[in-house]
GROMACS .gro file of C-alpha atoms in nm:
model
  505
    1MET     CA    1  -0.022  -0.014   0.020
    2VAL     CA    2   0.123   0.352  -0.061
    3ALA     CA    3   0.303   0.540   0.240
    4PRO     CA    4   0.042   0.818   0.409
    5GLY     CA    5   0.178   1.146   0.219
    6SER     CA    6   0.294   0.976  -0.055
    7VAL     CA    7   0.327   1.183  -0.376
    8THR     CA    8   0.072   1.035  -0.627
    9ARG     CA    9   0.218   0.928  -0.911
   10SER     CA   10  -0.009   0.815  -1.241
   11VAL     CA   11  -0.001   0.532  -1.483
   12ALA     CA   12  -0.182   0.411  -1.782
   13LEU     CA   13  -0.210   0.076  -1.927
   14VAL     CA   14  -0.224   0.037  -2.330
   15THR     CA   15  -0.294  -0.307  -2.372
   16LEU     CA   16  -0.288  -0.505  -2.755
   17GLY     CA   17  -0.306  -0.834  -2.870
   18CYS     CA   18  -0.544  -1.122  -2.694
   19ALA     CA   19  -0.773  -1.104  -2.420
   20ARG     CA   20  -0.534  -1.362  -2.223
   21ASN     CA   21  -0.340  -0.949  -2.237
   22GLU     CA   22  -0.651  -0.800  -2.095
   23VAL     CA   23  -0.626  -0.985  -1.785
   24ASP     CA   24  -0.267  -0.900  -1.734
   25SER     CA   25  -0.321  -0.544  -1.752
   26GLU     CA   26  -0.591  -0.556  -1.507
   27GLU     CA   27  -0.365  -0.795  -1.294
   28LEU     CA   28  -0.064  -0.476  -1.354
   29ALA     CA   29  -0.336  -0.228  -1.270
   30GLY     CA   30  -0.459  -0.418  -0.924
   31ARG     CA   31  -0.099  -0.432  -0.812
   32LEU     CA   32  -0.020  -0.135  -0.901
   33ALA     CA   33  -0.354   0.068  -0.764
   34ALA     CA   34  -0.284  -0.110  -0.456
   35ALA     CA   35   0.077   0.075  -0.398
   36GLY     CA   36  -0.104   0.385  -0.460
   37TRP     CA   37  -0.059   0.481  -0.835
   38GLN     CA   38  -0.307   0.675  -1.012
   39LEU     CA   39  -0.492   0.451  -1.321
   40VAL     CA   40  -0.568   0.678  -1.593
   41ASP     CA   41  -0.703   0.600  -1.954
   42ASP     CA   42  -0.497   0.842  -2.159
   43ALA     CA   43  -0.098   0.776  -2.201
   44GLU     CA   44  -0.092   1.106  -2.271
   45ASN     CA   45  -0.208   1.232  -1.912
   46ALA     CA   46  -0.018   0.960  -1.724
   47ASP     CA   47   0.347   0.992  -1.577
   48VAL     CA   48   0.423   0.645  -1.729
   49ALA     CA   49   0.293   0.458  -2.014
   50VAL     CA   50   0.285   0.094  -1.951
   51VAL     CA   51   0.221  -0.091  -2.266
   52ASN     CA   52   0.150  -0.474  -2.281
   53THR     CA   53   0.283  -0.589  -2.601
   54CYS     CA   54   0.173  -0.849  -2.842
   55GLY     CA   55   0.449  -1.062  -2.958
   56PHE     CA   56   0.232  -1.328  -3.202
   57VAL     CA   57   0.254  -1.294  -3.549
   58GLU     CA   58   0.486  -1.045  -3.743
   59GLN     CA   59   0.194  -0.760  -3.795
   60ALA     CA   60   0.116  -0.758  -3.381
   61LYS     CA   61   0.492  -0.722  -3.346
   62LYS     CA   62   0.462  -0.388  -3.588
   63ASP     CA   63   0.156  -0.282  -3.386
   64SER     CA   64   0.313  -0.267  -3.055
   65ILE     CA   65   0.650  -0.111  -3.164
   66ASP     CA   66   0.415   0.160  -3.362
   67VAL     CA   67   0.198   0.241  -3.031
   68LEU     CA   68   0.531   0.238  -2.806
   69MET     CA   69   0.676   0.512  -3.073
   70GLU     CA   70   0.363   0.664  -3.072
   71ALA     CA   71   0.356   0.699  -2.694
   72ALA     CA   72   0.695   0.815  -2.703
   73GLU     CA   73   0.639   1.125  -2.934
   74LEU     CA   74   0.621   1.487  -2.829
   75LYS     CA   75   0.278   1.725  -2.822
   76ASP     CA   76   0.249   2.008  -3.065
   77ASP     CA   77   0.408   2.204  -2.798
   78GLY     CA   78   0.759   1.983  -2.790
   79SER     CA   79   0.672   1.866  -2.473
   80ALA     CA   80   0.630   1.483  -2.380
   81ARG     CA   81   0.317   1.337  -2.398
   82THR     CA   82   0.447   1.109  -2.114
   83LYS     CA   83   0.725   1.108  -1.850
   84ALA     CA   84   0.827   0.790  -1.947
   85VAL     CA   85   0.714   0.479  -2.186
   86VAL     CA   86   0.766   0.097  -2.070
   87ALA     CA   87   0.738  -0.211  -2.279
   88VAL     CA   88   0.568  -0.494  -2.084
   89GLY     CA   89   0.382  -0.827  -2.232
   90CYS     CA   90   0.433  -1.117  -2.473
   91MET     CA   91   0.655  -0.910  -2.703
   92ALA     CA   92   0.904  -0.801  -2.452
   93GLU     CA   93   0.930  -1.108  -2.293
   94ARG     CA   94   1.024  -1.252  -2.661
   95TYR     CA   95   1.260  -1.004  -2.745
   96GLY     CA   96   1.413  -0.819  -2.441
   97GLU     CA   97   1.723  -0.685  -2.478
   98GLN     CA   98   1.684  -0.654  -2.851
   99LEU     CA   99   1.391  -0.510  -2.850
  100ALA     CA  100   1.591  -0.229  -2.609
  101ASP     CA  101   1.864  -0.206  -2.830
  102SER     CA  102   1.638  -0.144  -3.132
  103LEU     CA  103   1.362   0.054  -2.959
  104PRO     CA  104   1.569   0.346  -2.788
  105GLU     CA  105   1.213   0.529  -2.760
  106ALA     CA  106   1.096   0.282  -2.488
  107ASP     CA  107   1.242   0.371  -2.138
  108ALA     CA  108   1.280   0.012  -2.039
  109VAL     CA  109   1.181  -0.312  -2.131
  110LEU     CA  110   1.037  -0.530  -1.840
  111GLY     CA  111   0.946  -0.905  -1.833
  112PHE     CA  112   0.743  -1.157  -1.694
  113ASP     CA  113   0.993  -1.160  -1.366
  114SER     CA  114   0.908  -0.761  -1.342
  115TYR     CA  115   0.522  -0.793  -1.276
  116ALA     CA  116   0.537  -0.840  -0.902
  117ASP     CA  117   0.714  -0.527  -0.837
  118LEU     CA  118   0.638  -0.314  -1.140
  119SER     CA  119   0.602  -0.023  -0.892
  120THR     CA  120   0.914  -0.035  -0.776
  121HIS     CA  121   1.084  -0.024  -1.127
  122LEU     CA  122   0.826   0.271  -1.292
  123ASP     CA  123   0.941   0.443  -0.971
  124ALA     CA  124   1.313   0.420  -1.024
  125ILE     CA  125   1.209   0.501  -1.362
  126LEU     CA  126   1.069   0.817  -1.269
  127HIS     CA  127   1.370   0.910  -1.056
  128GLY     CA  128   1.570   0.868  -1.380
  129GLU     CA  129   1.698   0.512  -1.327
  130LYS     CA  130   1.708   0.270  -1.645
  131PRO     CA  131   1.653  -0.093  -1.541
  132LYS     CA  132   1.830  -0.347  -1.690
  133SER     CA  133   1.616  -0.483  -1.993
  134HIS     CA  134   1.496  -0.809  -1.945
  135VAL     CA  135   1.679  -1.114  -2.082
  136PRO     CA  136   1.485  -1.373  -2.259
  137VAL     CA  137   1.509  -1.756  -2.194
  138ASP     CA  138   1.285  -2.036  -2.287
  139ARG     CA  139   1.015  -2.037  -2.010
  140ARG     CA  140   0.943  -2.425  -2.083
  141THR     CA  141   1.252  -2.482  -1.885
  142LEU     CA  142   1.090  -2.281  -1.552
  143LEU     CA  143   0.882  -2.503  -1.463
  144PRO     CA  144   0.889  -2.956  -1.419
  145LEU     CA  145   0.838  -3.127  -1.766
  146THR     CA  146   0.595  -3.344  -1.577
  147PRO     CA  147   0.259  -3.182  -1.559
  148ALA     CA  148   0.154  -3.328  -1.182
  149ALA     CA  149   0.494  -3.155  -1.067
  150ARG     CA  150   0.389  -2.800  -1.146
  151SER     CA  151   0.124  -2.816  -0.888
  152SER     CA  152   0.311  -2.505  -0.737
  153ALA     CA  153   0.453  -2.240  -0.933
  154ALA     CA  154   0.651  -2.131  -0.616
  155GLY     CA  155   0.954  -1.881  -0.718
  156VAL     CA  156   0.835  -1.902  -1.104
  157ALA     CA  157   0.674  -1.526  -1.220
  158VAL     CA  158   0.358  -1.655  -1.450
  159PRO     CA  159   0.122  -1.383  -1.515
  160GLY     CA  160  -0.254  -1.415  -1.358
  161HIS     CA  161  -0.093  -1.700  -1.105
  162GLY     CA  162   0.088  -1.436  -0.859
  163ALA     CA  163   0.440  -1.487  -0.736
  164SER     CA  164   0.620  -1.608  -0.473
  165PRO     CA  165   0.752  -1.377  -0.281
  166ASP     CA  166   0.505  -1.140  -0.410
  167PRO     CA  167   0.621  -0.782  -0.253
  168VAL     CA  168   0.257  -0.648  -0.243
  169ILE     CA  169   0.143  -0.644   0.109
  170ILE     CA  170  -0.242  -0.714   0.131
  171GLY     CA  171  -0.410  -0.411   0.361
  172ASP     CA  172  -0.692  -0.204   0.274
  173LEU     CA  173  -0.740  -0.189  -0.061
  174PRO     CA  174  -0.848   0.088  -0.297
  175ASP     CA  175  -1.189   0.088  -0.423
  176GLY     CA  176  -1.224  -0.185  -0.692
  177VAL     CA  177  -0.932  -0.328  -0.645
  178ALA     CA  178  -0.915  -0.707  -0.444
  179PRO     CA  179  -0.690  -0.956  -0.403
  180VAL     CA  180  -0.915  -1.213  -0.630
  181SER     CA  181  -0.737  -1.517  -0.606
  182GLY     CA  182  -0.623  -1.500  -0.224
  183PRO     CA  183  -0.335  -1.292  -0.111
  184ARG     CA  184  -0.143  -1.345  -0.425
  185VAL     CA  185  -0.329  -1.247  -0.747
  186MET     CA  186  -0.452  -0.875  -0.781
  187ARG     CA  187  -0.660  -0.748  -1.026
  188ALA     CA  188  -0.905  -0.376  -1.113
  189ARG     CA  189  -1.116  -0.367  -1.399
  190LEU     CA  190  -0.983  -0.107  -1.670
  191ASP     CA  191  -1.326  -0.076  -1.852
  192GLY     CA  192  -1.692  -0.067  -1.770
  193ARG     CA  193  -1.782  -0.372  -2.052
  194PRO     CA  194  -2.019  -0.598  -1.905
  195TRP     CA  195  -1.789  -0.902  -2.044
  196ALA     CA  196  -1.472  -1.001  -1.876
  197PRO     CA  197  -1.183  -1.240  -1.970
  198LEU     CA  198  -1.102  -1.480  -1.662
  199LYS     CA  199  -0.801  -1.688  -1.710
  200LEU     CA  200  -0.817  -2.068  -1.655
  201ALA     CA  201  -0.446  -2.110  -1.720
  202SER     CA  202  -0.130  -2.031  -1.880
  203GLY     CA  203   0.152  -2.171  -2.105
  204CYS     CA  204   0.124  -2.467  -2.353
  205ASP     CA  205   0.265  -2.832  -2.363
  206ARG     CA  206   0.209  -2.862  -2.717
  207ARG     CA  207   0.468  -2.823  -2.967
  208CYS     CA  208   0.307  -2.689  -3.305
  209ALA     CA  209   0.620  -2.621  -3.544
  210PHE     CA  210   0.456  -2.264  -3.662
  211CYS     CA  211   0.412  -2.165  -3.268
  212ALA     CA  212   0.623  -1.967  -3.050
  213ILE     CA  213   0.404  -1.880  -2.772
  214PRO     CA  214   0.508  -2.193  -2.519
  215ALA     CA  215   0.880  -2.070  -2.537
  216PHE     CA  216   0.828  -1.726  -2.410
  217ARG     CA  217   0.440  -1.821  -2.268
  218GLY     CA  218   0.586  -2.089  -2.087
  219ALA     CA  219   0.476  -2.459  -1.961
  220PHE     CA  220   0.128  -2.518  -1.925
  221LEU     CA  221  -0.004  -2.444  -1.584
  222SER     CA  222  -0.392  -2.425  -1.487
  223ARG     CA  223  -0.523  -2.212  -1.212
  224ARG     CA  224  -0.686  -2.394  -0.894
  225PRO     CA  225  -1.085  -2.386  -0.951
  226ALA     CA  226  -1.103  -2.210  -0.619
  227GLU     CA  227  -0.919  -1.903  -0.749
  228VAL     CA  228  -1.063  -1.882  -1.052
  229LEU     CA  229  -1.431  -1.928  -0.907
  230THR     CA  230  -1.331  -1.642  -0.629
  231GLU     CA  231  -1.216  -1.443  -0.935
  232ALA     CA  232  -1.551  -1.509  -1.110
  233ARG     CA  233  -1.772  -1.412  -0.780
  234TRP     CA  234  -1.522  -1.039  -0.774
  235LEU     CA  235  -1.624  -0.988  -1.157
  236GLY     CA  236  -1.999  -1.043  -1.105
  237GLU     CA  237  -1.990  -0.828  -0.831
  238ARG     CA  238  -1.904  -0.557  -1.046
  239GLY     CA  239  -2.150  -0.567  -1.289
  240VAL     CA  240  -1.980  -0.854  -1.550
  241LYS     CA  241  -2.236  -1.074  -1.692
  242GLU     CA  242  -2.054  -1.259  -1.919
  243LEU     CA  243  -1.721  -1.432  -1.813
  244PHE     CA  244  -1.491  -1.541  -2.119
  245LEU     CA  245  -1.242  -1.818  -1.994
  246VAL     CA  246  -0.913  -1.804  -2.151
  247SER     CA  247  -0.592  -1.949  -2.201
  248GLU     CA  248  -0.391  -2.106  -2.468
  249ASN     CA  249  -0.528  -2.431  -2.466
  250SER     CA  250  -0.869  -2.427  -2.264
  251THR     CA  251  -0.896  -2.853  -2.317
  252SER     CA  252  -0.597  -2.881  -2.113
  253TYR     CA  253  -0.708  -2.735  -1.795
  254GLY     CA  254  -0.705  -2.933  -1.505
  255LYS     CA  255  -0.398  -3.185  -1.641
  256ASP     CA  256  -0.157  -3.052  -1.425
  257LEU     CA  257  -0.406  -3.080  -1.122
  258GLY     CA  258  -0.497  -3.455  -1.171
  259ASP     CA  259  -0.799  -3.418  -1.344
  260LEU     CA  260  -0.875  -3.324  -1.701
  261ARG     CA  261  -1.264  -3.291  -1.634
  262LEU     CA  262  -1.204  -3.013  -1.406
  263LEU     CA  263  -1.366  -2.763  -1.623
  264GLU     CA  264  -1.635  -2.981  -1.698
  265THR     CA  265  -1.712  -2.987  -1.318
  266MET     CA  266  -1.637  -2.608  -1.276
  267LEU     CA  267  -1.879  -2.484  -1.547
  268PRO     CA  268  -2.198  -2.525  -1.371
  269ASP     CA  269  -2.031  -2.334  -1.049
  270LEU     CA  270  -1.899  -2.055  -1.268
  271ALA     CA  271  -2.269  -2.030  -1.457
  272ALA     CA  272  -2.402  -2.025  -1.062
  273VAL     CA  273  -2.214  -1.708  -1.000
  274ASP     CA  274  -2.419  -1.425  -0.868
  275GLY     CA  275  -2.495  -1.147  -1.111
  276VAL     CA  276  -2.291  -1.376  -1.406
  277ASP     CA  277  -2.598  -1.472  -1.663
  278ARG     CA  278  -2.331  -1.658  -1.949
  279VAL     CA  279  -2.021  -1.829  -1.950
  280ARG     CA  280  -1.816  -1.841  -2.263
  281VAL     CA  281  -1.505  -2.067  -2.292
  282SER     CA  282  -1.202  -2.016  -2.593
  283TYR     CA  283  -0.956  -2.181  -2.724
  284LEU     CA  284  -1.002  -2.541  -2.752
  285GLN     CA  285  -0.791  -2.768  -2.929
  286PRO     CA  286  -0.982  -3.043  -3.174
  287ALA     CA  287  -0.717  -3.315  -3.089
  288GLU     CA  288  -0.844  -3.274  -2.713
  289LEU     CA  289  -1.218  -3.219  -2.747
  290ARG     CA  290  -1.369  -3.478  -2.501
  291PRO     CA  291  -1.721  -3.610  -2.524
  292GLY     CA  292  -1.783  -3.520  -2.185
  293LEU     CA  293  -1.665  -3.090  -2.256
  294ILE     CA  294  -1.869  -3.087  -2.529
  295ASP     CA  295  -2.166  -3.228  -2.324
  296ALA     CA  296  -2.093  -2.965  -2.062
  297ILE     CA  297  -2.060  -2.708  -2.271
  298VAL     CA  298  -2.365  -2.737  -2.447
  299GLY     CA  299  -2.542  -2.888  -2.144
  300THR     CA  300  -2.475  -2.652  -1.848
  301GLU     CA  301  -2.721  -2.374  -1.848
  302GLY     CA  302  -2.572  -2.024  -1.855
  303VAL     CA  303  -2.302  -2.167  -2.063
  304ALA     CA  304  -2.284  -2.041  -2.420
  305PRO     CA  305  -2.273  -2.354  -2.669
  306TYR     CA  306  -1.998  -2.209  -2.815
  307PHE     CA  307  -1.674  -2.398  -2.981
  308ASP     CA  308  -1.323  -2.187  -3.048
  309LEU     CA  309  -1.186  -2.472  -3.270
  310SER     CA  310  -0.787  -2.399  -3.359
  311PHE     CA  311  -0.840  -2.629  -3.668
  312GLN     CA  312  -0.511  -2.471  -3.851
  313HIS     CA  313  -0.571  -2.643  -4.170
  314SER     CA  314  -0.765  -2.983  -4.252
  315SER     CA  315  -0.494  -3.156  -4.476
  316ASN     CA  316  -0.360  -3.429  -4.298
  317ALA     CA  317  -0.005  -3.431  -4.464
  318VAL     CA  318  -0.026  -3.040  -4.380
  319LEU     CA  319  -0.135  -3.084  -4.038
  320ARG     CA  320   0.156  -3.371  -3.959
  321ARG     CA  321   0.418  -3.120  -4.064
  322MET     CA  322   0.271  -2.870  -3.804
  323ARG     CA  323   0.297  -3.141  -3.552
  324ARG     CA  324  -0.087  -3.108  -3.472
  325PHE     CA  325  -0.358  -3.408  -3.512
  326GLY     CA  326  -0.664  -3.436  -3.764
  327SER     CA  327  -0.809  -3.451  -4.076
  328THR     CA  328  -1.106  -3.328  -4.268
  329GLY     CA  329  -1.308  -3.628  -4.180
  330ASP     CA  330  -1.184  -3.575  -3.859
  331PHE     CA  331  -1.270  -3.257  -3.813
  332LEU     CA  332  -1.599  -3.299  -3.995
  333THR     CA  333  -1.716  -3.555  -3.755
  334LEU     CA  334  -1.629  -3.341  -3.441
  335LEU     CA  335  -1.867  -3.047  -3.582
  336GLN     CA  336  -2.114  -3.322  -3.669
  337GLY     CA  337  -2.123  -3.445  -3.331
  338ILE     CA  338  -2.109  -3.092  -3.194
  339ARG     CA  339  -2.435  -2.997  -3.409
  340GLU     CA  340  -2.656  -3.286  -3.317
  341ARG     CA  341  -2.598  -3.156  -2.947
  342SER     CA  342  -2.675  -2.782  -3.036
  343PRO     CA  343  -2.736  -2.725  -3.412
  344GLN     CA  344  -2.746  -2.347  -3.327
  345ALA     CA  345  -2.353  -2.351  -3.156
  346GLY     CA  346  -2.164  -2.098  -3.269
  347ILE     CA  347  -1.826  -2.252  -3.391
  348ARG     CA  348  -1.527  -2.054  -3.488
  349SER     CA  349  -1.176  -2.118  -3.610
  350ASN     CA  350  -0.847  -1.985  -3.748
  351VAL     CA  351  -0.658  -2.131  -4.055
  352ILE     CA  352  -0.297  -2.141  -4.205
  353VAL     CA  353  -0.232  -2.096  -4.545
  354GLY     CA  354   0.101  -2.158  -4.719
  355PHE     CA  355   0.284  -2.358  -4.442
  356PRO     CA  356   0.610  -2.494  -4.634
  357GLY     CA  357   0.550  -2.800  -4.833
  358GLU     CA  358   0.169  -2.720  -4.856
  359THR     CA  359   0.066  -2.821  -5.217
  360GLU     CA  360  -0.230  -2.671  -5.442
  361ALA     CA  361  -0.403  -3.014  -5.353
  362ASP     CA  362  -0.382  -2.901  -5.002
  363VAL     CA  363  -0.522  -2.543  -5.033
  364GLU     CA  364  -0.853  -2.698  -5.226
  365GLU     CA  365  -0.893  -2.958  -4.938
  366LEU     CA  366  -0.889  -2.698  -4.693
  367ALA     CA  367  -1.108  -2.526  -4.950
  368GLY     CA  368  -1.347  -2.806  -4.949
  369PHE     CA  369  -1.374  -2.884  -4.578
  370LEU     CA  370  -1.477  -2.521  -4.478
  371VAL     CA  371  -1.760  -2.531  -4.746
  372GLU     CA  372  -1.873  -2.829  -4.559
  373ALA     CA  373  -1.780  -2.725  -4.237
  374ARG     CA  374  -2.035  -2.406  -4.233
  375LEU     CA  375  -1.880  -2.185  -3.955
  376ASP     CA  376  -1.934  -1.880  -3.797
  377VAL     CA  377  -1.612  -1.763  -3.828
  378VAL     CA  378  -1.281  -1.814  -3.978
  379GLY     CA  379  -0.968  -1.619  -3.938
  380VAL     CA  380  -0.734  -1.677  -4.213
  381PHE     CA  381  -0.320  -1.611  -4.168
  382GLY     CA  382  -0.066  -1.604  -4.445
  383TYR     CA  383   0.241  -1.833  -4.323
  384SER     CA  384   0.544  -1.665  -4.205
  385ASP     CA  385   0.848  -1.783  -4.019
  386GLU     CA  386   0.841  -1.708  -3.690
  387ASP     CA  387   1.201  -1.678  -3.480
  388GLY     CA  388   1.270  -1.981  -3.246
  389THR     CA  389   1.074  -2.251  -3.433
  390GLU     CA  390   1.067  -2.551  -3.630
  391ALA     CA  391   0.879  -2.432  -3.922
  392ALA     CA  392   1.138  -2.174  -3.988
  393THR     CA  393   1.388  -2.445  -4.057
  394LEU     CA  394   1.198  -2.654  -4.267
  395ASP     CA  395   1.190  -2.727  -4.668
  396GLY     CA  396   0.897  -2.652  -4.905
  397LYS     CA  397   0.902  -2.271  -4.844
  398LEU     CA  398   0.678  -2.111  -5.058
  399PRO     CA  399   0.752  -1.760  -5.272
  400ASP     CA  400   0.551  -1.496  -5.079
  401ASP     CA  401   0.332  -1.414  -5.391
  402GLU     CA  402   0.209  -1.770  -5.404
  403ILE     CA  403   0.129  -1.723  -5.015
  404ALA     CA  404  -0.031  -1.393  -5.035
  405ALA     CA  405  -0.235  -1.606  -5.388
  406ARG     CA  406  -0.349  -1.878  -5.158
  407LEU     CA  407  -0.454  -1.651  -4.863
  408ALA     CA  408  -0.624  -1.424  -5.059
  409HIS     CA  409  -0.845  -1.723  -5.243
  410ILE     CA  410  -0.934  -1.880  -4.936
  411THR     CA  411  -1.006  -1.543  -4.740
  412GLY     CA  412  -1.243  -1.448  -5.052
  413LEU     CA  413  -1.401  -1.787  -4.973
  414VAL     CA  414  -1.418  -1.739  -4.652
  415GLU     CA  415  -1.603  -1.421  -4.633
  416GLU     CA  416  -1.876  -1.559  -4.843
  417LEU     CA  417  -1.918  -1.871  -4.653
  418THR     CA  418  -1.937  -1.677  -4.298
  419ALA     CA  419  -2.235  -1.423  -4.502
  420GLN     CA  420  -2.393  -1.755  -4.569
  421ARG     CA  421  -2.384  -1.910  -4.246
  422ALA     CA  422  -2.503  -1.564  -4.107
  423GLU     CA  423  -2.794  -1.563  -4.319
  424GLU     CA  424  -2.874  -1.936  -4.225
  425ARG     CA  425  -2.931  -1.778  -3.864
  426VAL     CA  426  -3.197  -1.529  -4.000
  427GLY     CA  427  -3.532  -1.648  -3.811
  428GLU     CA  428  -3.348  -1.772  -3.507
  429HIS     CA  429  -3.410  -1.664  -3.141
  430VAL     CA  430  -3.126  -1.498  -3.024
  431ARG     CA  431  -3.058  -1.378  -2.635
  432VAL     CA  432  -2.821  -1.035  -2.732
  433LEU     CA  433  -2.597  -0.924  -2.405
  434VAL     CA  434  -2.624  -0.562  -2.496
  435GLU     CA  435  -2.253  -0.369  -2.495
  436GLY     CA  436  -2.307  -0.019  -2.692
  437THR     CA  437  -2.493   0.158  -2.966
  438ASP     CA  438  -2.336   0.159  -3.302
  439ASP     CA  439  -2.089   0.402  -3.398
  440ASP     CA  440  -2.264   0.508  -3.695
  441ASP     CA  441  -2.623   0.499  -3.537
  442PRO     CA  442  -2.707   0.584  -3.181
  443ASP     CA  443  -3.032   0.516  -3.238
  444THR     CA  444  -2.916   0.131  -3.297
  445VAL     CA  445  -2.795  -0.104  -2.977
  446VAL     CA  446  -2.510  -0.332  -3.091
  447GLY     CA  447  -2.447  -0.655  -2.870
  448ARG     CA  448  -2.377  -1.029  -2.893
  449ALA     CA  449  -2.580  -1.327  -2.873
  450ALA     CA  450  -2.440  -1.657  -2.720
  451HIS     CA  451  -2.270  -1.815  -3.076
  452GLN     CA  452  -2.058  -1.468  -3.108
  453GLY     CA  453  -1.758  -1.438  -2.896
  454PRO     CA  454  -1.580  -1.105  -2.775
  455GLU     CA  455  -1.473  -0.821  -3.022
  456VAL     CA  456  -1.417  -1.039  -3.321
  457ASP     CA  457  -1.691  -1.274  -3.446
  458GLY     CA  458  -1.966  -1.010  -3.548
  459GLN     CA  459  -2.253  -0.880  -3.326
  460ILE     CA  460  -2.622  -0.851  -3.335
  461LEU     CA  461  -2.782  -0.500  -3.421
  462LEU     CA  462  -3.103  -0.379  -3.235
  463PRO     CA  463  -3.230  -0.057  -3.447
  464GLY     CA  464  -3.493   0.140  -3.263
  465VAL     CA  465  -3.420  -0.026  -2.934
  466GLN     CA  466  -3.356   0.171  -2.601
  467ALA     CA  467  -3.135  -0.052  -2.419
  468SER     CA  468  -2.796   0.016  -2.168
  469PRO     CA  469  -2.529  -0.218  -2.177
  470GLY     CA  470  -2.531  -0.535  -1.965
  471ASP     CA  471  -2.905  -0.536  -2.023
  472TRP     CA  472  -2.988  -0.861  -2.198
  473ILE     CA  473  -3.276  -0.848  -2.488
  474GLU     CA  474  -3.483  -1.155  -2.636
  475ALA     CA  475  -3.469  -1.090  -3.023
  476VAL     CA  476  -3.535  -1.288  -3.342
  477VAL     CA  477  -3.305  -1.224  -3.611
  478THR     CA  478  -3.477  -1.106  -3.933
  479GLU     CA  479  -3.136  -1.001  -4.125
  480SER     CA  480  -2.785  -1.043  -4.252
  481LEU     CA  481  -2.508  -0.808  -4.276
  482GLY     CA  482  -2.206  -1.016  -4.351
  483VAL     CA  483  -2.089  -1.165  -4.031
  484ASP     CA  484  -2.320  -0.934  -3.842
  485LEU     CA  485  -2.698  -0.997  -3.794
  486ILE     CA  486  -2.991  -0.743  -3.778
  487ALA     CA  487  -3.240  -0.866  -3.525
  488SER     CA  488  -3.580  -0.715  -3.376
  489PRO     CA  489  -3.688  -0.741  -2.981
  490LEU     CA  490  -3.971  -1.055  -2.910
  491GLN     CA  491  -4.318  -0.882  -2.830
  492ARG     CA  492  -4.483  -0.986  -2.503
  493ALA     CA  493  -4.830  -1.061  -2.609
  494GLY     CA  494  -5.091  -0.789  -2.644
  495SER     CA  495  -4.775  -0.564  -2.582
  496ALA     CA  496  -4.542  -0.298  -2.725
  497ALA     CA  497  -4.264  -0.398  -2.454
  498PRO     CA  498  -3.941  -0.561  -2.552
  499VAL     CA  499  -3.961  -0.975  -2.345
  500ALA     CA  500  -3.659  -0.988  -2.097
  501VAL     CA  501  -3.511  -0.654  -2.112
  502HIS     CA  502  -3.286  -0.691  -1.761
  503SER     CA  503  -3.117  -0.432  -1.635
  504ALA     CA  504  -2.721  -0.382  -1.581
  505GLY     CA  505  -2.783  -0.316  -1.244
   0.00000   0.00000   0.00000
């Protein structure tokens, strides 16, 4: 806690990348608020701008550098926008000293090991000191090889799992800050959205040839159910209506705790949390998706029938070179099983085209799979080498122009197919979580139905409806607009009032 009479310092946290980074930023916000820092929204008005970077793919890395440089720019009057700019997050963890050398605009580049004592580092920077830049290591080596031996992350910094020893002393915390997972992990909300990401686990034990994430996020480590539930209750008390469960691989949850069924048994408890009306699970590995987990997702009241499946390709030959499992037939069988249980389930995925050794026949097999799969959303990526990955060393590399052509081909197909899938949903009844109003039309409410994940899966537009973020509206889909849907509230018999509009509270 801040000492009485201490000078208040201000900090802005700028978050890039995925929902897992958003959770990490809110942990840092909680720690800094507990240490007496004032949290502000605009980096221009802060003493320190902390940029939580993304290091996943080339474009994300470029975006991170652009934001860091923008935060360090001068205002029109020649004064600094902020006194200091600090890089944290995945790109900082992955490149450390290399990033610091190439980006002198950043006053510090700090890795995950600095999170528990970030306040001390920021204070030192404001006093003219320059902390030593992070030295990257393969974080998979920091935890035991055997998952069952990872029951404690003592001595290892894992965002979202606290730290040991932890310099934060839990006392009377500021309003809105809580030790959400016991005395180790802190969190403060950085926005007023009616949904929030909730971290299940960190890291990944898979060895996909194209992916560098395990090297800088580390081995897979589950959070204990009691910690997850405590944080869920804290979020529910703060107006969160939908929990978005995030990790690098949610289907592995519990394996290091001795029970792979932990997610299935925990979902009913999460759905029963006061204030929470919907729970959504993200990032499921198709090869690990068990029938029992499918049943729990589609059969538990309050859990969205939503499947974020990481297919990456459908050609068995390409998948084997990627060090992944499955095939077109396997994946179609999986999708059939999901839809037999829940015909309206939302299903999204990502695919990579142009992987080393991919043939034209492989691309056409992927195209045929996508036609049959009828997915709601598909992210399409063109392959590029990532530092330190096995794929970067493979033969059979394709020319950039060929990768671009395949990317354009599959992207165009996906746009057509997902628009068709959206059109198939016309006439469906949906329960919409209101998130705000349309940027172009303040008289149109926007929100999401059960089949739509936050931010990237399209939205529901409700013209002429008055509602507040956090309200729920029962509606019927009347038309489609790309992947977006237009809906009309259901009416009570003999009434002009819409059905089931619940206050955000």
